[in-house]
């Protein structure tokens, strides 16, 4: 885990109060880009995801390990007066504060945006919530699938006869995480140009609805919600899963007329290219049962290797449907892209995790630290922020802060 000081966000300090997935993943991205991310955790159990999920390496939750690298952990009692003052003292010397408490919680603790801005007018203060900081839903509890349900994403996912289905990955969380990293970086650039800090209000609901582009435009124009089509697509045909002769599922995507023409040539089916029911994409979408049935008959005559070779030769987009375990371990392009990195943790040893997905050719992501142990860096961080030994000892004796428990 080499340390390269010349990274896009080197020198910026982030106080991270977020928990679960959206916030921690977003701040991990900031850490991968060089920011100094300090994870503020509650005294007893620490961040919620430390004890979530069913997969652990030793005593460490993989849920936590996978989204908290490049951070230092500080245990701090934010409900106490001394804890609040310690946080504000740190915030005065920080660049960014991120939090995803229920709206209003930070203000009740006395460490909301106005309190932080009073000690640091240049602060970038990013709040993530399910629905936004105000409005009719702001007070309601929610998480990723609740937002999938409200946003329309769940209703458009699944098969017509099976009902709505949750998307397999935490898409709202990831969308909000990516927007957090982007927005914080943009706000820091704005501050460099103007000297002004600001508050950022991100919601999982807003990030998820934004991710429906271009389904949003189609819905607004037609007044109709996208239908559930399984692996199919409301605006393109053929664009769905098919099955080869040897029973392998693959996805075929003819999203331009050029690809459709190439597919017809590959299958030697000029009749489909000329048939009024399938000559254009609009016609194919109106007659998708006919088109899909004709293609499935053709595909059922060939094994998957033959089909994929044929599609590649004629430049037709297609791919075997792989599970995640196979994709991560065996797909040659995934391996070529260096998607996995290996990190060594002081208690669990070496483990693999996903690399930062953007290749900065001049300032690549650096993996300086594994996910921290609870309170691992409390003392050194307080020293970094100017607390002297007597102050630290007093806070420790009062249980306002805590270091790392001994195993």
GROMACS .gro file of C-alpha atoms in nm:
model
  407
    1UNK     CA    1   0.000   0.000   0.000
    2UNK     CA    2   0.230   0.272  -0.131
    3UNK     CA    3   0.175   0.631  -0.025
    4UNK     CA    4   0.180   0.884  -0.306
    5UNK     CA    5   0.137   1.239  -0.171
    6UNK     CA    6   0.051   1.380  -0.513
    7UNK     CA    7  -0.313   1.281  -0.554
    8UNK     CA    8  -0.616   1.487  -0.657
    9UNK     CA    9  -0.739   1.538  -0.298
   10UNK     CA   10  -0.412   1.520  -0.105
   11UNK     CA   11  -0.407   1.766   0.183
   12UNK     CA   12  -0.783   1.782   0.238
   13UNK     CA   13  -0.924   1.667   0.572
   14UNK     CA   14  -1.263   1.494   0.590
   15UNK     CA   15  -1.447   1.430   0.916
   16UNK     CA   16  -1.671   1.137   0.831
   17UNK     CA   17  -1.971   1.069   1.055
   18UNK     CA   18  -2.152   0.849   0.804
   19UNK     CA   19  -2.263   0.490   0.861
   20UNK     CA   20  -2.387   0.189   0.662
   21UNK     CA   21  -2.307   0.213   0.286
   22UNK     CA   22  -2.377   0.532   0.091
   23UNK     CA   23  -2.172   0.764   0.311
   24UNK     CA   24  -1.882   0.530   0.392
   25UNK     CA   25  -1.846   0.425   0.028
   26UNK     CA   26  -1.846   0.788  -0.086
   27UNK     CA   27  -1.585   0.889   0.171
   28UNK     CA   28  -1.376   0.584   0.080
   29UNK     CA   29  -1.367   0.720  -0.275
   30UNK     CA   30  -1.243   1.051  -0.137
   31UNK     CA   31  -0.977   0.863   0.057
   32UNK     CA   32  -0.875   0.671  -0.254
   33UNK     CA   33  -0.823   1.007  -0.425
   34UNK     CA   34  -0.589   1.118  -0.148
   35UNK     CA   35  -0.810   1.288   0.111
   36UNK     CA   36  -0.735   1.230   0.479
   37UNK     CA   37  -1.058   1.071   0.599
   38UNK     CA   38  -1.119   1.055   0.974
   39UNK     CA   39  -1.403   0.825   1.069
   40UNK     CA   40  -1.583   0.950   1.380
   41UNK     CA   41  -1.745   0.655   1.557
   42UNK     CA   42  -1.958   0.616   1.867
   43UNK     CA   43  -1.781   0.485   2.174
   44UNK     CA   44  -1.929   0.142   2.232
   45UNK     CA   45  -1.990  -0.058   1.914
   46UNK     CA   46  -1.864   0.188   1.657
   47UNK     CA   47  -2.009   0.224   1.309
   48UNK     CA   48  -2.321   0.015   1.243
   49UNK     CA   49  -2.175  -0.190   0.960
   50UNK     CA   50  -1.902  -0.327   1.187
   51UNK     CA   51  -2.161  -0.577   1.311
   52UNK     CA   52  -2.379  -0.615   1.003
   53UNK     CA   53  -2.409  -0.895   0.751
   54UNK     CA   54  -2.333  -1.265   0.771
   55UNK     CA   55  -1.982  -1.283   0.621
   56UNK     CA   56  -1.689  -1.214   0.852
   57UNK     CA   57  -1.312  -1.257   0.837
   58UNK     CA   58  -1.234  -1.341   1.195
   59UNK     CA   59  -1.423  -1.082   1.398
   60UNK     CA   60  -1.432  -0.826   1.115
   61UNK     CA   61  -1.747  -0.781   0.905
   62UNK     CA   62  -1.673  -0.791   0.533
   63UNK     CA   63  -1.949  -0.531   0.500
   64UNK     CA   64  -1.732  -0.288   0.697
   65UNK     CA   65  -1.399  -0.394   0.551
   66UNK     CA   66  -1.517  -0.344   0.193
   67UNK     CA   67  -1.606   0.024   0.222
   68UNK     CA   68  -1.381   0.180   0.483
   69UNK     CA   69  -1.022   0.163   0.360
   70UNK     CA   70  -0.804   0.475   0.362
   71UNK     CA   71  -0.961   0.603   0.685
   72UNK     CA   72  -0.856   0.654   1.045
   73UNK     CA   73  -1.097   0.574   1.329
   74UNK     CA   74  -1.171   0.800   1.625
   75UNK     CA   75  -1.411   0.704   1.905
   76UNK     CA   76  -1.593   1.016   2.025
   77UNK     CA   77  -1.905   1.075   2.236
   78UNK     CA   78  -2.090   1.338   2.038
   79UNK     CA   79  -2.374   1.350   2.293
   80UNK     CA   80  -2.153   1.502   2.563
   81UNK     CA   81  -2.061   1.869   2.591
   82UNK     CA   82  -1.692   1.789   2.586
   83UNK     CA   83  -1.737   1.560   2.287
   84UNK     CA   84  -1.923   1.832   2.099
   85UNK     CA   85  -1.650   2.085   2.174
   86UNK     CA   86  -1.381   1.838   2.066
   87UNK     CA   87  -1.561   1.778   1.739
   88UNK     CA   88  -1.604   2.150   1.669
   89UNK     CA   89  -1.237   2.203   1.741
   90UNK     CA   90  -1.152   1.939   1.482
   91UNK     CA   91  -1.407   2.081   1.237
   92UNK     CA   92  -1.240   2.421   1.263
   93UNK     CA   93  -0.929   2.267   1.106
   94UNK     CA   94  -1.108   2.036   0.860
   95UNK     CA   95  -1.216   2.089   0.501
   96UNK     CA   96  -1.517   1.859   0.481
   97UNK     CA   97  -1.776   1.714   0.717
   98UNK     CA   98  -1.997   1.430   0.597
   99UNK     CA   99  -2.294   1.288   0.787
  100UNK     CA  100  -2.603   1.077   0.726
  101UNK     CA  101  -2.794   1.099   1.051
  102UNK     CA  102  -3.170   1.147   1.043
  103UNK     CA  103  -3.237   1.510   0.939
  104UNK     CA  104  -3.219   1.740   1.240
  105UNK     CA  105  -2.998   1.510   1.447
  106UNK     CA  106  -2.677   1.706   1.389
  107UNK     CA  107  -2.847   2.030   1.495
  108UNK     CA  108  -2.982   1.868   1.810
  109UNK     CA  109  -2.630   1.751   1.893
  110UNK     CA  110  -2.504   2.107   1.844
  111UNK     CA  111  -2.274   2.015   1.556
  112UNK     CA  112  -2.495   2.095   1.256
  113UNK     CA  113  -2.397   2.308   0.961
  114UNK     CA  114  -2.456   2.643   1.132
  115UNK     CA  115  -2.247   2.541   1.435
  116UNK     CA  116  -1.964   2.413   1.218
  117UNK     CA  117  -1.976   2.710   0.984
  118UNK     CA  118  -1.946   2.941   1.286
  119UNK     CA  119  -1.601   2.795   1.359
  120UNK     CA  120  -1.506   2.731   0.995
  121UNK     CA  121  -1.680   2.942   0.728
  122UNK     CA  122  -1.493   2.755   0.453
  123UNK     CA  123  -1.630   2.413   0.549
  124UNK     CA  124  -1.792   2.187   0.291
  125UNK     CA  125  -2.068   2.015   0.488
  126UNK     CA  126  -2.230   1.722   0.307
  127UNK     CA  127  -2.546   1.559   0.440
  128UNK     CA  128  -2.684   1.235   0.298
  129UNK     CA  129  -3.034   1.123   0.383
  130UNK     CA  130  -3.297   0.896   0.238
  131UNK     CA  131  -3.529   1.172   0.117
  132UNK     CA  132  -3.363   1.510   0.179
  133UNK     CA  133  -3.322   1.739   0.477
  134UNK     CA  134  -3.684   1.857   0.470
  135UNK     CA  135  -4.016   1.769   0.316
  136UNK     CA  136  -4.301   1.528   0.399
  137UNK     CA  137  -4.077   1.217   0.418
  138UNK     CA  138  -3.771   1.370   0.582
  139UNK     CA  139  -3.854   1.234   0.927
  140UNK     CA  140  -3.922   0.877   0.812
  141UNK     CA  141  -3.677   0.588   0.853
  142UNK     CA  142  -3.562   0.433   0.526
  143UNK     CA  143  -3.281   0.252   0.351
  144UNK     CA  144  -3.185   0.139   0.002
  145UNK     CA  145  -3.481  -0.091  -0.086
  146UNK     CA  146  -3.732   0.155   0.061
  147UNK     CA  147  -3.596   0.412  -0.181
  148UNK     CA  148  -3.603   0.158  -0.467
  149UNK     CA  149  -3.971   0.107  -0.391
  150UNK     CA  150  -4.060   0.477  -0.381
  151UNK     CA  151  -3.850   0.582  -0.680
  152UNK     CA  152  -4.018   0.354  -0.934
  153UNK     CA  153  -3.704   0.145  -0.985
  154UNK     CA  154  -3.841  -0.159  -0.805
  155UNK     CA  155  -4.168  -0.151  -0.999
  156UNK     CA  156  -3.987  -0.150  -1.335
  157UNK     CA  157  -3.761  -0.441  -1.232
  158UNK     CA  158  -3.863  -0.804  -1.267
  159UNK     CA  159  -4.082  -1.015  -1.495
  160UNK     CA  160  -4.440  -0.927  -1.590
  161UNK     CA  161  -4.578  -1.231  -1.409
  162UNK     CA  162  -4.351  -1.223  -1.106
  163UNK     CA  163  -4.415  -0.873  -0.974
  164UNK     CA  164  -4.172  -0.599  -0.881
  165UNK     CA  165  -3.824  -0.700  -0.767
  166UNK     CA  166  -3.545  -0.538  -0.571
  167UNK     CA  167  -3.236  -0.458  -0.779
  168UNK     CA  168  -2.964  -0.707  -0.684
  169UNK     CA  169  -2.709  -0.443  -0.581
  170UNK     CA  170  -2.766  -0.145  -0.347
  171UNK     CA  171  -2.805   0.092  -0.639
  172UNK     CA  172  -2.946   0.392  -0.446
  173UNK     CA  173  -2.661   0.367  -0.196
  174UNK     CA  174  -2.400   0.352  -0.470
  175UNK     CA  175  -2.558   0.636  -0.669
  176UNK     CA  176  -2.557   0.857  -0.359
  177UNK     CA  177  -2.198   0.755  -0.278
  178UNK     CA  178  -2.074   0.847  -0.625
  179UNK     CA  179  -2.259   1.179  -0.613
  180UNK     CA  180  -2.116   1.248  -0.268
  181UNK     CA  181  -1.759   1.203  -0.389
  182UNK     CA  182  -1.824   1.407  -0.703
  183UNK     CA  183  -2.009   1.686  -0.520
  184UNK     CA  184  -1.751   1.720  -0.244
  185UNK     CA  185  -1.472   1.741  -0.500
  186UNK     CA  186  -1.670   2.000  -0.698
  187UNK     CA  187  -1.745   2.202  -0.383
  188UNK     CA  188  -1.377   2.202  -0.290
  189UNK     CA  189  -1.291   2.328  -0.638
  190UNK     CA  190  -1.556   2.600  -0.597
  191UNK     CA  191  -1.402   2.694  -0.264
  192UNK     CA  192  -1.058   2.719  -0.420
  193UNK     CA  193  -1.196   2.964  -0.674
  194UNK     CA  194  -1.422   3.171  -0.448
  195UNK     CA  195  -1.311   3.106  -0.090
  196UNK     CA  196  -1.664   2.999  -0.003
  197UNK     CA  197  -1.768   2.678   0.167
  198UNK     CA  198  -2.122   2.546   0.141
  199UNK     CA  199  -2.367   2.281   0.247
  200UNK     CA  200  -2.451   1.984   0.022
  201UNK     CA  201  -2.786   1.807   0.057
  202UNK     CA  202  -2.787   1.465  -0.110
  203UNK     CA  203  -3.066   1.211  -0.093
  204UNK     CA  204  -3.086   0.848  -0.197
  205UNK     CA  205  -3.425   0.925  -0.351
  206UNK     CA  206  -3.287   1.205  -0.566
  207UNK     CA  207  -2.983   1.003  -0.671
  208UNK     CA  208  -3.200   0.704  -0.761
  209UNK     CA  209  -3.456   0.896  -0.964
  210UNK     CA  210  -3.169   1.070  -1.144
  211UNK     CA  211  -3.038   0.724  -1.238
  212UNK     CA  212  -3.360   0.645  -1.428
  213UNK     CA  213  -3.245   0.856  -1.725
  214UNK     CA  214  -3.369   0.810  -2.000
  215UNK     CA  215  -3.672   0.620  -1.864
  216UNK     CA  216  -3.774   0.947  -1.698
  217UNK     CA  217  -3.810   1.128  -2.031
  218UNK     CA  218  -4.008   0.846  -2.186
  219UNK     CA  219  -4.239   0.837  -1.884
  220UNK     CA  220  -4.294   1.213  -1.877
  221UNK     CA  221  -4.371   1.223  -2.250
  222UNK     CA  222  -4.601   0.920  -2.263
  223UNK     CA  223  -4.749   0.940  -1.916
  224UNK     CA  224  -4.687   0.566  -1.881
  225UNK     CA  225  -4.445   0.393  -1.646
  226UNK     CA  226  -4.191   0.156  -1.804
  227UNK     CA  227  -4.330  -0.198  -1.819
  228UNK     CA  228  -4.159  -0.490  -1.648
  229UNK     CA  229  -3.994  -0.694  -1.921
  230UNK     CA  230  -3.756  -0.918  -1.728
  231UNK     CA  231  -3.423  -0.884  -1.904
  232UNK     CA  232  -3.591  -0.702  -2.193
  233UNK     CA  233  -3.599  -0.331  -2.268
  234UNK     CA  234  -3.900  -0.108  -2.339
  235UNK     CA  235  -3.727   0.084  -2.618
  236UNK     CA  236  -3.506  -0.172  -2.795
  237UNK     CA  237  -3.555  -0.512  -2.953
  238UNK     CA  238  -3.384  -0.755  -2.956
  239UNK     CA  239  -3.240  -0.660  -2.621
  240UNK     CA  240  -3.273  -0.939  -2.366
  241UNK     CA  241  -3.153  -1.277  -2.246
  242UNK     CA  242  -3.157  -1.579  -2.477
  243UNK     CA  243  -3.047  -1.939  -2.428
  244UNK     CA  244  -2.797  -2.135  -2.636
  245UNK     CA  245  -2.832  -2.498  -2.741
  246UNK     CA  246  -2.621  -2.607  -2.445
  247UNK     CA  247  -2.840  -2.419  -2.198
  248UNK     CA  248  -2.616  -2.116  -2.137
  249UNK     CA  249  -2.794  -1.783  -2.087
  250UNK     CA  250  -2.653  -1.487  -2.277
  251UNK     CA  251  -2.759  -1.128  -2.334
  252UNK     CA  252  -2.795  -0.983  -2.682
  253UNK     CA  253  -2.816  -0.605  -2.730
  254UNK     CA  254  -2.915  -0.469  -3.071
  255UNK     CA  255  -2.961  -0.105  -2.976
  256UNK     CA  256  -2.891   0.034  -3.326
  257UNK     CA  257  -3.014  -0.063  -3.670
  258UNK     CA  258  -2.653  -0.139  -3.765
  259UNK     CA  259  -2.633  -0.407  -3.498
  260UNK     CA  260  -2.966  -0.555  -3.608
  261UNK     CA  261  -2.846  -0.567  -3.968
  262UNK     CA  262  -2.525  -0.734  -3.856
  263UNK     CA  263  -2.719  -0.993  -3.656
  264UNK     CA  264  -2.939  -1.077  -3.953
  265UNK     CA  265  -2.627  -1.124  -4.167
  266UNK     CA  266  -2.463  -1.340  -3.903
  267UNK     CA  267  -2.769  -1.566  -3.886
  268UNK     CA  268  -2.823  -1.554  -4.264
  269UNK     CA  269  -3.175  -1.427  -4.202
  270UNK     CA  270  -3.219  -1.154  -4.462
  271UNK     CA  271  -3.593  -1.223  -4.438
  272UNK     CA  272  -3.597  -1.079  -4.083
  273UNK     CA  273  -3.418  -0.766  -4.204
  274UNK     CA  274  -3.686  -0.717  -4.471
  275UNK     CA  275  -3.996  -0.829  -4.279
  276UNK     CA  276  -4.219  -0.529  -4.193
  277UNK     CA  277  -4.259  -0.673  -3.843
  278UNK     CA  278  -3.885  -0.654  -3.779
  279UNK     CA  279  -3.736  -0.412  -4.030
  280UNK     CA  280  -3.709  -0.124  -3.782
  281UNK     CA  281  -3.662  -0.099  -3.407
  282UNK     CA  282  -4.009   0.054  -3.365
  283UNK     CA  283  -4.160  -0.239  -3.552
  284UNK     CA  284  -3.955  -0.492  -3.356
  285UNK     CA  285  -4.065  -0.344  -3.024
  286UNK     CA  286  -4.427  -0.366  -3.137
  287UNK     CA  287  -4.373  -0.728  -3.243
  288UNK     CA  288  -4.116  -0.838  -2.987
  289UNK     CA  289  -4.282  -1.178  -2.928
  290UNK     CA  290  -4.238  -1.264  -3.295
  291UNK     CA  291  -3.880  -1.134  -3.310
  292UNK     CA  292  -3.770  -1.299  -2.985
  293UNK     CA  293  -3.922  -1.634  -3.084
  294UNK     CA  294  -3.752  -1.632  -3.423
  295UNK     CA  295  -3.417  -1.553  -3.269
  296UNK     CA  296  -3.449  -1.806  -2.993
  297UNK     CA  297  -3.509  -2.078  -3.252
  298UNK     CA  298  -3.188  -1.977  -3.427
  299UNK     CA  299  -2.987  -1.960  -3.106
  300UNK     CA  300  -3.119  -2.296  -2.990
  301UNK     CA  301  -2.930  -2.460  -3.275
  302UNK     CA  302  -2.583  -2.351  -3.160
  303UNK     CA  303  -2.368  -2.384  -2.851
  304UNK     CA  304  -2.263  -2.077  -2.657
  305UNK     CA  305  -1.902  -2.075  -2.779
  306UNK     CA  306  -2.013  -2.090  -3.142
  307UNK     CA  307  -2.266  -1.813  -3.088
  308UNK     CA  308  -2.027  -1.578  -2.909
  309UNK     CA  309  -1.763  -1.632  -3.178
  310UNK     CA  310  -2.024  -1.559  -3.445
  311UNK     CA  311  -2.140  -1.241  -3.270
  312UNK     CA  312  -1.782  -1.121  -3.230
  313UNK     CA  313  -1.707  -1.185  -3.598
  314UNK     CA  314  -2.009  -0.980  -3.706
  315UNK     CA  315  -1.968  -0.710  -3.438
  316UNK     CA  316  -2.292  -0.786  -3.253
  317UNK     CA  317  -2.298  -0.694  -2.881
  318UNK     CA  318  -2.352  -1.006  -2.671
  319UNK     CA  319  -2.218  -1.161  -2.352
  320UNK     CA  320  -2.259  -1.470  -2.142
  321UNK     CA  321  -2.459  -1.400  -1.825
  322UNK     CA  322  -2.204  -1.457  -1.548
  323UNK     CA  323  -2.246  -1.462  -1.175
  324UNK     CA  324  -2.042  -1.223  -0.964
  325UNK     CA  325  -1.809  -1.491  -0.831
  326UNK     CA  326  -1.715  -1.595  -1.184
  327UNK     CA  327  -1.682  -1.235  -1.304
  328UNK     CA  328  -1.447  -1.143  -1.021
  329UNK     CA  329  -1.234  -1.456  -1.034
  330UNK     CA  330  -1.228  -1.574  -1.394
  331UNK     CA  331  -1.330  -1.304  -1.643
  332UNK     CA  332  -1.018  -1.204  -1.841
  333UNK     CA  333  -1.124  -0.842  -1.896
  334UNK     CA  334  -1.201  -0.794  -1.527
  335UNK     CA  335  -0.856  -0.933  -1.448
  336UNK     CA  336  -0.690  -0.714  -1.715
  337UNK     CA  337  -0.856  -0.404  -1.566
  338UNK     CA  338  -0.697  -0.485  -1.227
  339UNK     CA  339  -1.037  -0.475  -1.063
  340UNK     CA  340  -0.920  -0.649  -0.744
  341UNK     CA  341  -0.653  -0.538  -0.502
  342UNK     CA  342  -0.510  -0.716  -0.200
  343UNK     CA  343  -0.492  -0.537   0.133
  344UNK     CA  344  -0.336  -0.657   0.456
  345UNK     CA  345  -0.530  -0.602   0.778
  346UNK     CA  346  -0.355  -0.627   1.116
  347UNK     CA  347  -0.599  -0.885   1.252
  348UNK     CA  348  -0.749  -1.064   0.952
  349UNK     CA  349  -0.439  -1.077   0.732
  350UNK     CA  350  -0.457  -1.035   0.356
  351UNK     CA  351  -0.793  -1.002   0.184
  352UNK     CA  352  -0.916  -0.888  -0.155
  353UNK     CA  353  -1.144  -0.596  -0.233
  354UNK     CA  354  -1.245  -0.386  -0.529
  355UNK     CA  355  -1.002  -0.126  -0.655
  356UNK     CA  356  -1.095   0.235  -0.726
  357UNK     CA  357  -1.259   0.210  -1.070
  358UNK     CA  358  -1.106   0.518  -1.236
  359UNK     CA  359  -0.749   0.506  -1.363
  360UNK     CA  360  -0.584   0.841  -1.293
  361UNK     CA  361  -0.280   0.801  -1.516
  362UNK     CA  362  -0.095   1.087  -1.352
  363UNK     CA  363  -0.211   1.040  -0.992
  364UNK     CA  364  -0.346   0.688  -0.942
  365UNK     CA  365  -0.551   0.582  -0.642
  366UNK     CA  366  -0.342   0.472  -0.345
  367UNK     CA  367  -0.445   0.215  -0.086
  368UNK     CA  368  -0.267   0.345   0.220
  369UNK     CA  369  -0.473   0.184   0.494
  370UNK     CA  370  -0.710  -0.108   0.540
  371UNK     CA  371  -1.042  -0.041   0.713
  372UNK     CA  372  -0.951   0.078   1.063
  373UNK     CA  373  -1.010  -0.103   1.387
  374UNK     CA  374  -1.250   0.078   1.618
  375UNK     CA  375  -1.067   0.369   1.783
  376UNK     CA  376  -0.737   0.266   1.628
  377UNK     CA  377  -0.630   0.625   1.557
  378UNK     CA  378  -0.806   0.825   1.830
  379UNK     CA  379  -0.492   0.941   2.008
  380UNK     CA  380  -0.286   1.023   1.701
  381UNK     CA  381  -0.571   1.213   1.534
  382UNK     CA  382  -0.632   1.424   1.843
  383UNK     CA  383  -0.262   1.504   1.851
  384UNK     CA  384  -0.277   1.597   1.481
  385UNK     CA  385  -0.555   1.844   1.562
  386UNK     CA  386  -0.354   2.009   1.836
  387UNK     CA  387  -0.483   1.842   2.152
  388UNK     CA  388  -0.204   1.815   2.408
  389UNK     CA  389  -0.138   1.517   2.635
  390UNK     CA  390  -0.324   1.666   2.932
  391UNK     CA  391  -0.632   1.736   2.722
  392UNK     CA  392  -0.629   1.389   2.574
  393UNK     CA  393  -0.587   1.226   2.915
  394UNK     CA  394  -0.881   1.427   3.049
  395UNK     CA  395  -1.105   1.326   2.759
  396UNK     CA  396  -1.002   0.962   2.800
  397UNK     CA  397  -1.070   0.966   3.175
  398UNK     CA  398  -1.416   1.114   3.118
  399UNK     CA  399  -1.494   0.857   2.847
  400UNK     CA  400  -1.551   1.135   2.595
  401UNK     CA  401  -1.303   0.962   2.365
  402UNK     CA  402  -1.161   0.612   2.362
  403UNK     CA  403  -0.876   0.437   2.193
  404UNK     CA  404  -0.868   0.086   2.056
  405UNK     CA  405  -0.979  -0.195   2.286
  406UNK     CA  406  -0.717  -0.459   2.349
  407UNK     CA  407  -0.790  -0.805   2.203
   0.00000   0.00000   0.00000
